[in-house]
Amino acid sequence: DGGITQSPKYLFRKEGQNVTLSCEQNLNHDAMYWYRQDPGQGLRLIYYSQIVNDFQKGDIAEGYSVSREKKESFPLTVTSAQKNPTAFYLCASSPRQGGQETQYFGPGTRLLVL
Amino acid sequence: EDQVTQSPEALRLQEGESSSLNCSYTVSGLRGLFWYRQDPGKGPEFLFTLYSAGEEKEKERLKATLTKKESFLHITAPKPEDSATYLCAVETTDSWGKLQFGAGTQVVVTP
């Protein structure tokens, strides 16, 4: 059963704490993305990765970090430098082969601050 | 600056009452326009990709069309299960893989 999984579904962060959101895909897609969604706003791109061991900053990368050590995994760390982390975080992937640009999304992780 | 604007922000329909959602875009060069459906608390579900003006795609009660300035998502004879937020996104020719999203249109269909 192919798809994108994100865990956990809910995550609580304390002040000064770093937290890591998991994203795994078994679609054999080359590219992976992280978005942040706030109420009443469109999705905003945090980081994206075109290939293993390579990633680029999106529009709102400050306070976040990523790694891409395996094709199927793209974890996102929300660091203590991110002062307003409460949001719905979405991971996506796309084939990026033969003109296939469509991004497919995971179920999301909701991050709340204690 | 590239911009994607969706209207209306919210739409309330009676079951069977057809309507259209608008996505207008101002970009340097369009590579593709994407429509997604998002249910509350869930990730967006892909609906359509449109690449060139004049292109149309259909899926059940949904039909997406594209012009040089905007895209429409037509909902024909909607049912309550069509209630969702519909998101529009564009990829431009100078922004590899980077989708720019509109804020979405929240659609509620009542029986």
PDB file of C-alpha atoms in Angstrom:
ATOM      1  CA  ASP A   1       0.000   0.000   0.000  1.00  0.00           C
ATOM      2  CA  GLY A   2       1.954   3.041  -1.285  1.00  0.00           C
ATOM      3  CA  GLY A   3       1.794   6.430   0.287  1.00  0.00           C
ATOM      4  CA  ILE A   4       3.226   9.075   2.549  1.00  0.00           C
ATOM      5  CA  THR A   5       3.174   8.706   6.303  1.00  0.00           C
ATOM      6  CA  GLN A   6       3.739  11.418   8.874  1.00  0.00           C
ATOM      7  CA  SER A   7       4.194  10.967  12.577  1.00  0.00           C
ATOM      8  CA  PRO A   8       3.152  11.833  15.116  1.00  0.00           C
ATOM      9  CA  LYS A   9      -0.338  13.115  14.338  1.00  0.00           C
ATOM     10  CA  TYR A  10      -0.098  15.567  17.266  1.00  0.00           C
ATOM     11  CA  LEU A  11       3.075  16.939  18.836  1.00  0.00           C
ATOM     12  CA  PHE A  12       3.521  19.177  21.853  1.00  0.00           C
ATOM     13  CA  ARG A  13       6.580  21.376  22.249  1.00  0.00           C
ATOM     14  CA  LYS A  14       7.853  23.042  25.397  1.00  0.00           C
ATOM     15  CA  GLU A  15       9.715  26.337  25.425  1.00  0.00           C
ATOM     16  CA  GLY A  16      13.314  25.965  24.281  1.00  0.00           C
ATOM     17  CA  GLN A  17      12.784  22.449  22.998  1.00  0.00           C
ATOM     18  CA  ASN A  18      13.667  21.070  19.567  1.00  0.00           C
ATOM     19  CA  VAL A  19      11.172  18.614  18.098  1.00  0.00           C
ATOM     20  CA  THR A  20      11.385  16.411  15.019  1.00  0.00           C
ATOM     21  CA  LEU A  21       8.539  15.549  12.669  1.00  0.00           C
ATOM     22  CA  SER A  22       8.806  12.357  10.661  1.00  0.00           C
ATOM     23  CA  CYS A  23       7.940  11.946   6.979  1.00  0.00           C
ATOM     24  CA  GLU A  24       8.324   8.654   5.099  1.00  0.00           C
ATOM     25  CA  GLN A  25       7.257   7.726   1.557  1.00  0.00           C
ATOM     26  CA  ASN A  26       7.289   4.409  -0.278  1.00  0.00           C
ATOM     27  CA  LEU A  27       6.334   5.843  -3.672  1.00  0.00           C
ATOM     28  CA  ASN A  28       9.949   5.902  -4.897  1.00  0.00           C
ATOM     29  CA  HIS A  29       9.613   9.652  -5.455  1.00  0.00           C
ATOM     30  CA  ASP A  30      12.765  11.710  -5.932  1.00  0.00           C
ATOM     31  CA  ALA A  31      11.560  14.998  -4.455  1.00  0.00           C
ATOM     32  CA  MET A  32      10.176  15.723  -1.004  1.00  0.00           C
ATOM     33  CA  TYR A  33       8.807  18.903   0.558  1.00  0.00           C
ATOM     34  CA  TRP A  34       7.742  20.412   3.874  1.00  0.00           C
ATOM     35  CA  TYR A  35       4.950  22.965   4.151  1.00  0.00           C
ATOM     36  CA  ARG A  36       3.425  24.883   6.994  1.00  0.00           C
ATOM     37  CA  GLN A  37      -0.307  25.680   7.053  1.00  0.00           C
ATOM     38  CA  ASP A  38      -1.821  28.394   9.257  1.00  0.00           C
ATOM     39  CA  PRO A  39      -5.555  29.187   9.464  1.00  0.00           C
ATOM     40  CA  GLY A  40      -6.734  31.398   6.601  1.00  0.00           C
ATOM     41  CA  GLN A  41      -3.394  31.230   4.805  1.00  0.00           C
ATOM     42  CA  GLY A  42      -2.099  29.191   1.938  1.00  0.00           C
ATOM     43  CA  LEU A  43       0.515  26.495   2.411  1.00  0.00           C
ATOM     44  CA  ARG A  44       4.006  27.955   2.730  1.00  0.00           C
ATOM     45  CA  LEU A  45       7.135  26.063   1.700  1.00  0.00           C
ATOM     46  CA  ILE A  46       9.717  25.458   4.443  1.00  0.00           C
ATOM     47  CA  TYR A  47      12.314  23.189   2.786  1.00  0.00           C
ATOM     48  CA  TYR A  48      12.488  20.926  -0.224  1.00  0.00           C
ATOM     49  CA  SER A  49      14.810  18.216  -1.484  1.00  0.00           C
ATOM     50  CA  GLN A  50      15.320  17.138  -5.069  1.00  0.00           C
ATOM     51  CA  ILE A  51      17.689  14.275  -4.353  1.00  0.00           C
ATOM     52  CA  VAL A  52      19.290  12.404  -1.477  1.00  0.00           C
ATOM     53  CA  ASN A  53      21.842  14.446   0.509  1.00  0.00           C
ATOM     54  CA  ASP A  54      20.678  17.699  -1.050  1.00  0.00           C
ATOM     55  CA  PHE A  55      18.020  20.193   0.078  1.00  0.00           C
ATOM     56  CA  GLN A  56      17.137  23.866  -0.369  1.00  0.00           C
ATOM     57  CA  LYS A  57      15.439  26.495   1.747  1.00  0.00           C
ATOM     58  CA  GLY A  58      11.900  27.471   0.911  1.00  0.00           C
ATOM     59  CA  ASP A  59      10.177  30.732   1.735  1.00  0.00           C
ATOM     60  CA  ILE A  60      10.088  30.347   5.532  1.00  0.00           C
ATOM     61  CA  ALA A  61      13.114  28.203   6.490  1.00  0.00           C
ATOM     62  CA  GLU A  62      14.224  30.220   9.533  1.00  0.00           C
ATOM     63  CA  GLY A  63      13.939  28.181  12.735  1.00  0.00           C
ATOM     64  CA  TYR A  64      13.712  24.853  10.896  1.00  0.00           C
ATOM     65  CA  SER A  65      16.224  22.239   9.746  1.00  0.00           C
ATOM     66  CA  VAL A  66      16.012  19.094   7.611  1.00  0.00           C
ATOM     67  CA  SER A  67      18.090  16.143   6.454  1.00  0.00           C
ATOM     68  CA  ARG A  68      17.761  13.781   3.492  1.00  0.00           C
ATOM     69  CA  GLU A  69      19.958  10.765   4.154  1.00  0.00           C
ATOM     70  CA  LYS A  70      17.584   8.281   2.520  1.00  0.00           C
ATOM     71  CA  LYS A  71      15.340   8.632  -0.512  1.00  0.00           C
ATOM     72  CA  GLU A  72      12.248   7.629   1.439  1.00  0.00           C
ATOM     73  CA  SER A  73      12.756   9.853   4.492  1.00  0.00           C
ATOM     74  CA  PHE A  74      12.769  13.638   5.010  1.00  0.00           C
ATOM     75  CA  PRO A  75      12.517  14.577   8.718  1.00  0.00           C
ATOM     76  CA  LEU A  76      11.873  18.163   9.782  1.00  0.00           C
ATOM     77  CA  THR A  77      13.250  19.598  13.034  1.00  0.00           C
ATOM     78  CA  VAL A  78      11.512  22.596  14.548  1.00  0.00           C
ATOM     79  CA  THR A  79      14.182  24.307  16.603  1.00  0.00           C
ATOM     80  CA  SER A  80      13.847  26.591  19.619  1.00  0.00           C
ATOM     81  CA  ALA A  81      14.666  29.479  17.263  1.00  0.00           C
ATOM     82  CA  GLN A  82      11.219  29.129  15.692  1.00  0.00           C
ATOM     83  CA  LYS A  83       9.215  31.486  17.897  1.00  0.00           C
ATOM     84  CA  ASN A  84       5.772  30.730  16.505  1.00  0.00           C
ATOM     85  CA  PRO A  85       5.752  27.003  15.733  1.00  0.00           C
ATOM     86  CA  THR A  86       2.062  26.292  16.300  1.00  0.00           C
ATOM     87  CA  ALA A  87       0.737  25.148  12.907  1.00  0.00           C
ATOM     88  CA  PHE A  88      -0.259  22.178  10.782  1.00  0.00           C
ATOM     89  CA  TYR A  89       2.799  20.698   9.059  1.00  0.00           C
ATOM     90  CA  LEU A  90       2.454  18.870   5.768  1.00  0.00           C
ATOM     91  CA  CYS A  91       4.976  16.698   3.975  1.00  0.00           C
ATOM     92  CA  ALA A  92       4.708  16.031   0.245  1.00  0.00           C
ATOM     93  CA  SER A  93       6.578  14.126  -2.448  1.00  0.00           C
ATOM     94  CA  SER A  94       6.672  14.125  -6.235  1.00  0.00           C
ATOM     95  CA  PRO A  95       8.260  11.926  -8.919  1.00  0.00           C
ATOM     96  CA  ARG A  96       9.972  14.814 -10.757  1.00  0.00           C
ATOM     97  CA  GLN A  97      10.548  12.502 -13.709  1.00  0.00           C
ATOM     98  CA  GLY A  98       9.243  12.824 -17.253  1.00  0.00           C
ATOM     99  CA  GLY A  99       7.352  16.016 -16.462  1.00  0.00           C
ATOM    100  CA  GLN A 100       5.519  14.539 -13.463  1.00  0.00           C
ATOM    101  CA  GLU A 101       5.495  17.500 -11.113  1.00  0.00           C
ATOM    102  CA  THR A 102       2.377  16.691  -9.114  1.00  0.00           C
ATOM    103  CA  GLN A 103       2.974  16.750  -5.375  1.00  0.00           C
ATOM    104  CA  TYR A 104       1.200  14.226  -3.156  1.00  0.00           C
ATOM    105  CA  PHE A 105       0.643  15.012   0.493  1.00  0.00           C
ATOM    106  CA  GLY A 106       0.798  13.110   3.744  1.00  0.00           C
ATOM    107  CA  PRO A 107      -1.853  13.326   6.500  1.00  0.00           C
ATOM    108  CA  GLY A 108      -0.069  16.084   8.423  1.00  0.00           C
ATOM    109  CA  THR A 109       1.255  16.717  11.932  1.00  0.00           C
ATOM    110  CA  ARG A 110      -0.300  19.328  14.196  1.00  0.00           C
ATOM    111  CA  LEU A 111       2.278  21.014  16.427  1.00  0.00           C
ATOM    112  CA  LEU A 112       1.146  22.766  19.573  1.00  0.00           C
ATOM    113  CA  VAL A 113       3.162  24.730  22.102  1.00  0.00           C
ATOM    114  CA  LEU A 114       2.723  24.026  25.826  1.00  0.00           C
TER     115      LEU A 114
ATOM    116  CA  GLU B   1       5.824  39.319  -7.534  1.00  0.00           C
ATOM    117  CA  ASP B   2       4.012  36.051  -8.210  1.00  0.00           C
ATOM    118  CA  GLN B   3       0.555  35.909  -6.692  1.00  0.00           C
ATOM    119  CA  VAL B   4      -2.280  33.389  -6.431  1.00  0.00           C
ATOM    120  CA  THR B   5      -5.724  34.560  -5.291  1.00  0.00           C
ATOM    121  CA  GLN B   6      -8.747  32.369  -4.694  1.00  0.00           C
ATOM    122  CA  SER B   7     -12.338  33.558  -4.511  1.00  0.00           C
ATOM    123  CA  PRO B   8     -14.677  33.434  -2.820  1.00  0.00           C
ATOM    124  CA  GLU B   9     -13.144  32.675   0.588  1.00  0.00           C
ATOM    125  CA  ALA B  10     -16.210  30.642   1.518  1.00  0.00           C
ATOM    126  CA  LEU B  11     -19.180  29.262  -0.385  1.00  0.00           C
ATOM    127  CA  ARG B  12     -22.366  27.745   0.974  1.00  0.00           C
ATOM    128  CA  LEU B  13     -24.425  25.696  -1.489  1.00  0.00           C
ATOM    129  CA  GLN B  14     -27.629  23.736  -1.402  1.00  0.00           C
ATOM    130  CA  GLU B  15     -27.318  20.166  -2.588  1.00  0.00           C
ATOM    131  CA  GLY B  16     -27.695  20.231  -6.384  1.00  0.00           C
ATOM    132  CA  GLU B  17     -26.853  23.939  -6.694  1.00  0.00           C
ATOM    133  CA  SER B  18     -23.967  24.187  -9.187  1.00  0.00           C
ATOM    134  CA  SER B  19     -21.298  26.859  -8.760  1.00  0.00           C
ATOM    135  CA  SER B  20     -17.730  27.821  -9.657  1.00  0.00           C
ATOM    136  CA  LEU B  21     -14.603  28.612  -7.683  1.00  0.00           C
ATOM    137  CA  ASN B  22     -12.005  31.000  -9.057  1.00  0.00           C
ATOM    138  CA  CYS B  23      -8.214  30.938  -8.910  1.00  0.00           C
ATOM    139  CA  SER B  24      -6.529  33.955 -10.476  1.00  0.00           C
ATOM    140  CA  TYR B  25      -2.761  34.086 -10.840  1.00  0.00           C
ATOM    141  CA  THR B  26      -0.113  36.633 -11.691  1.00  0.00           C
ATOM    142  CA  VAL B  27       3.116  34.828 -12.501  1.00  0.00           C
ATOM    143  CA  SER B  28       6.085  35.307 -14.774  1.00  0.00           C
ATOM    144  CA  GLY B  29       5.509  32.050 -16.628  1.00  0.00           C
ATOM    145  CA  LEU B  30       3.130  29.216 -15.798  1.00  0.00           C
ATOM    146  CA  ARG B  31       4.489  25.684 -15.721  1.00  0.00           C
ATOM    147  CA  GLY B  32       1.419  24.078 -14.189  1.00  0.00           C
ATOM    148  CA  LEU B  33      -1.696  24.826 -12.126  1.00  0.00           C
ATOM    149  CA  PHE B  34      -2.870  22.335  -9.529  1.00  0.00           C
ATOM    150  CA  TRP B  35      -6.177  21.828  -7.717  1.00  0.00           C
ATOM    151  CA  TYR B  36      -6.402  20.001  -4.409  1.00  0.00           C
ATOM    152  CA  ARG B  37      -9.228  19.146  -2.037  1.00  0.00           C
ATOM    153  CA  GLN B  38      -8.575  19.301   1.728  1.00  0.00           C
ATOM    154  CA  ASP B  39     -10.823  17.926   4.444  1.00  0.00           C
ATOM    155  CA  PRO B  40     -10.513  19.329   7.997  1.00  0.00           C
ATOM    156  CA  GLY B  41      -7.432  18.055   9.807  1.00  0.00           C
ATOM    157  CA  LYS B  42      -6.167  16.104   6.789  1.00  0.00           C
ATOM    158  CA  GLY B  43      -3.605  16.537   4.053  1.00  0.00           C
ATOM    159  CA  PRO B  44      -4.590  17.898   0.633  1.00  0.00           C
ATOM    160  CA  GLU B  45      -5.818  15.362  -1.907  1.00  0.00           C
ATOM    161  CA  PHE B  46      -4.733  15.889  -5.508  1.00  0.00           C
ATOM    162  CA  LEU B  47      -7.515  16.568  -8.023  1.00  0.00           C
ATOM    163  CA  PHE B  48      -6.166  18.035 -11.287  1.00  0.00           C
ATOM    164  CA  THR B  49      -3.132  19.451 -13.068  1.00  0.00           C
ATOM    165  CA  LEU B  50      -3.597  21.933 -15.929  1.00  0.00           C
ATOM    166  CA  TYR B  51      -0.714  23.037 -18.129  1.00  0.00           C
ATOM    167  CA  SER B  52      -1.984  25.309 -20.901  1.00  0.00           C
ATOM    168  CA  ALA B  53      -4.784  27.768 -21.608  1.00  0.00           C
ATOM    169  CA  GLY B  54      -7.888  26.062 -22.930  1.00  0.00           C
ATOM    170  CA  GLU B  55      -7.207  22.817 -21.132  1.00  0.00           C
ATOM    171  CA  GLU B  56     -10.075  21.174 -19.240  1.00  0.00           C
ATOM    172  CA  LYS B  57     -10.192  18.167 -16.911  1.00  0.00           C
ATOM    173  CA  GLU B  58     -13.124  16.404 -15.265  1.00  0.00           C
ATOM    174  CA  LYS B  59     -13.619  14.058 -12.349  1.00  0.00           C
ATOM    175  CA  GLU B  60     -17.101  13.089 -11.236  1.00  0.00           C
ATOM    176  CA  ARG B  61     -18.901  16.373 -10.390  1.00  0.00           C
ATOM    177  CA  LEU B  62     -15.761  18.508 -10.717  1.00  0.00           C
ATOM    178  CA  LYS B  63     -14.442  20.208 -13.838  1.00  0.00           C
ATOM    179  CA  ALA B  64     -11.348  22.395 -13.965  1.00  0.00           C
ATOM    180  CA  THR B  65     -10.589  24.889 -16.724  1.00  0.00           C
ATOM    181  CA  LEU B  66      -7.621  27.150 -17.399  1.00  0.00           C
ATOM    182  CA  THR B  67      -7.160  30.507 -19.125  1.00  0.00           C
ATOM    183  CA  LYS B  68      -4.067  32.711 -19.325  1.00  0.00           C
ATOM    184  CA  LYS B  69      -5.042  34.568 -16.157  1.00  0.00           C
ATOM    185  CA  GLU B  70      -7.210  32.233 -14.105  1.00  0.00           C
ATOM    186  CA  SER B  71      -8.616  28.793 -13.488  1.00  0.00           C
ATOM    187  CA  PHE B  72     -12.139  27.776 -12.555  1.00  0.00           C
ATOM    188  CA  LEU B  73     -13.277  24.744 -10.625  1.00  0.00           C
ATOM    189  CA  HIS B  74     -16.880  24.002 -11.503  1.00  0.00           C
ATOM    190  CA  ILE B  75     -18.918  21.885  -9.127  1.00  0.00           C
ATOM    191  CA  THR B  76     -21.971  20.429 -10.854  1.00  0.00           C
ATOM    192  CA  ALA B  77     -24.942  19.299  -8.749  1.00  0.00           C
ATOM    193  CA  PRO B  78     -22.858  19.104  -5.557  1.00  0.00           C
ATOM    194  CA  LYS B  79     -23.531  16.640  -2.776  1.00  0.00           C
ATOM    195  CA  PRO B  80     -22.782  17.079   0.945  1.00  0.00           C
ATOM    196  CA  GLU B  81     -19.652  14.924   0.536  1.00  0.00           C
ATOM    197  CA  ASP B  82     -18.221  17.632  -1.739  1.00  0.00           C
ATOM    198  CA  SER B  83     -17.886  19.863   1.342  1.00  0.00           C
ATOM    199  CA  ALA B  84     -14.181  20.671   1.759  1.00  0.00           C
ATOM    200  CA  THR B  85     -11.610  23.390   1.247  1.00  0.00           C
ATOM    201  CA  TYR B  86     -10.401  23.558  -2.343  1.00  0.00           C
ATOM    202  CA  LEU B  87      -6.822  24.725  -2.841  1.00  0.00           C
ATOM    203  CA  CYS B  88      -5.224  26.086  -5.986  1.00  0.00           C
ATOM    204  CA  ALA B  89      -1.454  26.164  -6.534  1.00  0.00           C
ATOM    205  CA  VAL B  90       0.856  27.210  -9.356  1.00  0.00           C
ATOM    206  CA  GLU B  91       4.352  26.190 -10.376  1.00  0.00           C
ATOM    207  CA  THR B  92       6.209  28.760 -12.447  1.00  0.00           C
ATOM    208  CA  THR B  93       8.878  28.243 -15.078  1.00  0.00           C
ATOM    209  CA  ASP B  94      11.575  29.781 -12.876  1.00  0.00           C
ATOM    210  CA  SER B  95      10.754  28.057  -9.576  1.00  0.00           C
ATOM    211  CA  TRP B  96      11.589  24.364  -9.780  1.00  0.00           C
ATOM    212  CA  GLY B  97       9.119  22.260  -7.839  1.00  0.00           C
ATOM    213  CA  LYS B  98       8.038  25.178  -5.695  1.00  0.00           C
ATOM    214  CA  LEU B  99       4.277  25.444  -5.565  1.00  0.00           C
ATOM    215  CA  GLN B 100       2.700  28.741  -4.567  1.00  0.00           C
ATOM    216  CA  PHE B 101      -0.689  28.198  -2.965  1.00  0.00           C
ATOM    217  CA  GLY B 102      -3.776  30.342  -2.714  1.00  0.00           C
ATOM    218  CA  ALA B 103      -5.568  30.608   0.636  1.00  0.00           C
ATOM    219  CA  GLY B 104      -8.332  28.250  -0.482  1.00  0.00           C
ATOM    220  CA  THR B 105     -12.115  28.313  -0.835  1.00  0.00           C
ATOM    221  CA  GLN B 106     -14.129  26.606   1.891  1.00  0.00           C
ATOM    222  CA  VAL B 107     -17.203  24.939   0.387  1.00  0.00           C
ATOM    223  CA  VAL B 108     -20.144  23.741   2.477  1.00  0.00           C
ATOM    224  CA  VAL B 109     -22.934  21.788   0.761  1.00  0.00           C
ATOM    225  CA  THR B 110     -26.129  21.383   2.765  1.00  0.00           C
ATOM    226  CA  PRO B 111     -28.784  18.709   2.128  1.00  0.00           C
TER     227      PRO B 111
END
